PDB file of C-alpha atoms in Angstrom:
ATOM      1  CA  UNK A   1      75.525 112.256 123.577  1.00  0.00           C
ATOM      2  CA  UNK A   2      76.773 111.702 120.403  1.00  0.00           C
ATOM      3  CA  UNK A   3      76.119 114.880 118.988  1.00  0.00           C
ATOM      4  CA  UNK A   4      78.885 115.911 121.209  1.00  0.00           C
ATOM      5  CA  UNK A   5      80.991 112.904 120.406  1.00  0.00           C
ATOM      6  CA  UNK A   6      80.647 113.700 116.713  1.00  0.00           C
ATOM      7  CA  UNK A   7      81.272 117.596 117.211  1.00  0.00           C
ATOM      8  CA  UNK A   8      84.198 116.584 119.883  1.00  0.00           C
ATOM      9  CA  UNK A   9      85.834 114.117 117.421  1.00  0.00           C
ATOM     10  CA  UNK A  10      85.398 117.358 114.469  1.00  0.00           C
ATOM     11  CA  UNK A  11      86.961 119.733 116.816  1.00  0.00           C
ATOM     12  CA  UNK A  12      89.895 116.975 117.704  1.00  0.00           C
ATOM     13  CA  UNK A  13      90.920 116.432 113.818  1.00  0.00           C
ATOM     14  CA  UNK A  14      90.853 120.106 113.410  1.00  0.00           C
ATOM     15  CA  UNK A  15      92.996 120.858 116.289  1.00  0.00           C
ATOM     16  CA  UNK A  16      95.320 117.972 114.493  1.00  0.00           C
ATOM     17  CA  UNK A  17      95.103 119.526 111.455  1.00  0.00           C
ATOM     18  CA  UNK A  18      96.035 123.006 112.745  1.00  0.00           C
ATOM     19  CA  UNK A  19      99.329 121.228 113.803  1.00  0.00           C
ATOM     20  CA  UNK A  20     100.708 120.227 110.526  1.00  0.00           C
ATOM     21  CA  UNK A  21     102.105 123.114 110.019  1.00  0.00           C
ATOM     22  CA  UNK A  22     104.917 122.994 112.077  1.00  0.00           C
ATOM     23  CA  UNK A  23     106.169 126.734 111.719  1.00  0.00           C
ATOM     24  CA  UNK A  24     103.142 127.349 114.336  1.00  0.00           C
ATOM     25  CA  UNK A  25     104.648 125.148 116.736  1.00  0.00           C
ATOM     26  CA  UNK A  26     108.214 125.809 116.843  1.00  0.00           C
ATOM     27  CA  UNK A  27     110.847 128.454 116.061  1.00  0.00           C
ATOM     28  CA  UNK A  28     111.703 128.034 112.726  1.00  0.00           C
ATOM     29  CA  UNK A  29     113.082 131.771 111.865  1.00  0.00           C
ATOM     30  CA  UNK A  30     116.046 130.538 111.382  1.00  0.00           C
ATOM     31  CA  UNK A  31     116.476 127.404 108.958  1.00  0.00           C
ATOM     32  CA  UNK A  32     116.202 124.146 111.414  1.00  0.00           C
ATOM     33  CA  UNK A  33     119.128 121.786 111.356  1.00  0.00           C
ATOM     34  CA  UNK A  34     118.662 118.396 109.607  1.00  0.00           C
ATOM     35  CA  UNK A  35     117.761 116.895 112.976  1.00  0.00           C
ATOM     36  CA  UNK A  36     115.310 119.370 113.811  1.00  0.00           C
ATOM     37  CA  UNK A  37     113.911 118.850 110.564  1.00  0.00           C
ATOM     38  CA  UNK A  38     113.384 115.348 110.594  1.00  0.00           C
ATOM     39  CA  UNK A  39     112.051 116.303 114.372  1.00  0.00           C
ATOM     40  CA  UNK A  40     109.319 118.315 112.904  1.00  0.00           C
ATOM     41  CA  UNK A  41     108.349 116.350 109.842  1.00  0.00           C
ATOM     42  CA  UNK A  42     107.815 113.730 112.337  1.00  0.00           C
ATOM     43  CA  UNK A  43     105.523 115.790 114.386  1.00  0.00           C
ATOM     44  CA  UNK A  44     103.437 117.014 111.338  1.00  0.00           C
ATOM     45  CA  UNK A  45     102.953 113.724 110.522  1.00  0.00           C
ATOM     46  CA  UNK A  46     101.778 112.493 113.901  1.00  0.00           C
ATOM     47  CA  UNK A  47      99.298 114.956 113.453  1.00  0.00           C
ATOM     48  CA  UNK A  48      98.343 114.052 110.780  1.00  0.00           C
ATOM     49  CA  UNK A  49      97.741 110.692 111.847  1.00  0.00           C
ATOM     50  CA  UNK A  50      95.589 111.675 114.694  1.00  0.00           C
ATOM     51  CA  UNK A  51      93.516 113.491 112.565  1.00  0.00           C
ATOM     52  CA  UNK A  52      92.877 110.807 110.411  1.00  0.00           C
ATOM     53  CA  UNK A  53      91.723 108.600 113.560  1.00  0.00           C
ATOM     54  CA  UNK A  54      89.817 111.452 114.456  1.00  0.00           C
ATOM     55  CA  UNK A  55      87.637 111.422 111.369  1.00  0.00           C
ATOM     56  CA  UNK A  56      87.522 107.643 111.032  1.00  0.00           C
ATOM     57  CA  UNK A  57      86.071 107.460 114.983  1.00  0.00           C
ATOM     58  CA  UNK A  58      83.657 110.540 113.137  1.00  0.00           C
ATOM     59  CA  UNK A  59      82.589 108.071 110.267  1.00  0.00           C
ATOM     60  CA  UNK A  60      81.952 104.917 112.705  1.00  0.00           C
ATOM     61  CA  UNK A  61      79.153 107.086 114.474  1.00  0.00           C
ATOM     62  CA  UNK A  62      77.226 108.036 110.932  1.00  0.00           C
ATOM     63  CA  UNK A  63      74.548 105.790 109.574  1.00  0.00           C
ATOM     64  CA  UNK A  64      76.059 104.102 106.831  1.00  0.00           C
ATOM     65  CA  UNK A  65      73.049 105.555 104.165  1.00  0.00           C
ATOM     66  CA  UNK A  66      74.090 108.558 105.216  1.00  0.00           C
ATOM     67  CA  UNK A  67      77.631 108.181 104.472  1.00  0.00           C
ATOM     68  CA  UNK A  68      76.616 106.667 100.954  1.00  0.00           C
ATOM     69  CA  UNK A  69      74.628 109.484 100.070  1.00  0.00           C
ATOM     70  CA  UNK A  70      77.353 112.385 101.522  1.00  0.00           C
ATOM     71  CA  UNK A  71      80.030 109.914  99.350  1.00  0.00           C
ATOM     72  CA  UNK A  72      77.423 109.800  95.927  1.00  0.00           C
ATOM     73  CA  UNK A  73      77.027 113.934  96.584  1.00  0.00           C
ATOM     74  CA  UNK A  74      80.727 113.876  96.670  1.00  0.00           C
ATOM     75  CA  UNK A  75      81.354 112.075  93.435  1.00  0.00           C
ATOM     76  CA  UNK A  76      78.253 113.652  91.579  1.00  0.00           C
ATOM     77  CA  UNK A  77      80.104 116.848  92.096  1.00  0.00           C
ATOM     78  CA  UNK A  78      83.766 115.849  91.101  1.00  0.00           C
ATOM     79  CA  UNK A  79      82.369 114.216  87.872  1.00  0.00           C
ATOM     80  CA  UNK A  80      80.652 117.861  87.353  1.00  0.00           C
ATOM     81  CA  UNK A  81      83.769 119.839  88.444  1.00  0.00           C
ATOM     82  CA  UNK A  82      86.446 117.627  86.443  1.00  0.00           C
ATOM     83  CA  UNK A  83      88.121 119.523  83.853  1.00  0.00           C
ATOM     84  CA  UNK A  84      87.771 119.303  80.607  1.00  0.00           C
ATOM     85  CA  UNK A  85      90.063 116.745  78.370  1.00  0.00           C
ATOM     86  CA  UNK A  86      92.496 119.432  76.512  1.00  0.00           C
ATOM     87  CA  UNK A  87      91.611 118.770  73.222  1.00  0.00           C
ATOM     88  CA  UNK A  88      93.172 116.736  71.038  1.00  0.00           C
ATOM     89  CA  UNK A  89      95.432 118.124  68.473  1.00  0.00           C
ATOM     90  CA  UNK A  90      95.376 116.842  65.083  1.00  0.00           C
ATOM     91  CA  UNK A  91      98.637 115.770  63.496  1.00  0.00           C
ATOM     92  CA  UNK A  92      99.288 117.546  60.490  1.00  0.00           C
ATOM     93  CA  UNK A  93     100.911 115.773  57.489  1.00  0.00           C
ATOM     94  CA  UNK A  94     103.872 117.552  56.408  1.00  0.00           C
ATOM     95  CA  UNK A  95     103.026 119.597  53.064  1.00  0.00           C
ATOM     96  CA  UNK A  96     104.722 117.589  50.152  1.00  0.00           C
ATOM     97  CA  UNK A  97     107.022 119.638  48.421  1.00  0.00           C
ATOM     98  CA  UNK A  98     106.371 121.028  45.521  1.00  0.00           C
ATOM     99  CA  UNK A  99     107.702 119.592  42.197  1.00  0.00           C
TER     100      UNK A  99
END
């Protein structure tokens, strides 16, 4: 049982997540009007939202060692995946002129 709950709640935030983009949802071939605009934002961001619940309802059913080790996995591979620094560039002293 929750198996399913956990692959129901995945499904769920991906269905959400599909929905952010608006353009899939309505008819926006022609530019939308301010109203519609703010009309759509608005749904993209309820989506959004239900995502998000989504995945936190996801993350209440995971043993919590198991979410530490996924999150230490996660930052061991950001730390190896940063960039680099760009390097650091020297200032040069202006030449003195010559006398």
């Amino acid at each position: 049982k929750k198996a399913e709950m956990l692959r129901q709640y995945t499904r769920d935030a991906i269905d959400y997540l599909s929905q952010v983009d608006y353009d899939q949802y309505f008819d926006t071939l022609i530019k939308p009007s301010g109203k519609q605009a703010m009309e759509f934002s608005k749904f993209s961001l309820d989506s959004l939202a239900a995502s998000r619940k989504n995945l936190e309802r996801f993350l209440t059913l995971i043993p919590e060692d198991q979410l530490l080790a996924a999150q230490s996995q996660v930052d061991a591979r950001n730390l190896f995946q940063r960039p680099a620094p760009p390097p650091q560039q020297q200032q040069q002293e202006p030449e003195q002129a010559l006398e």
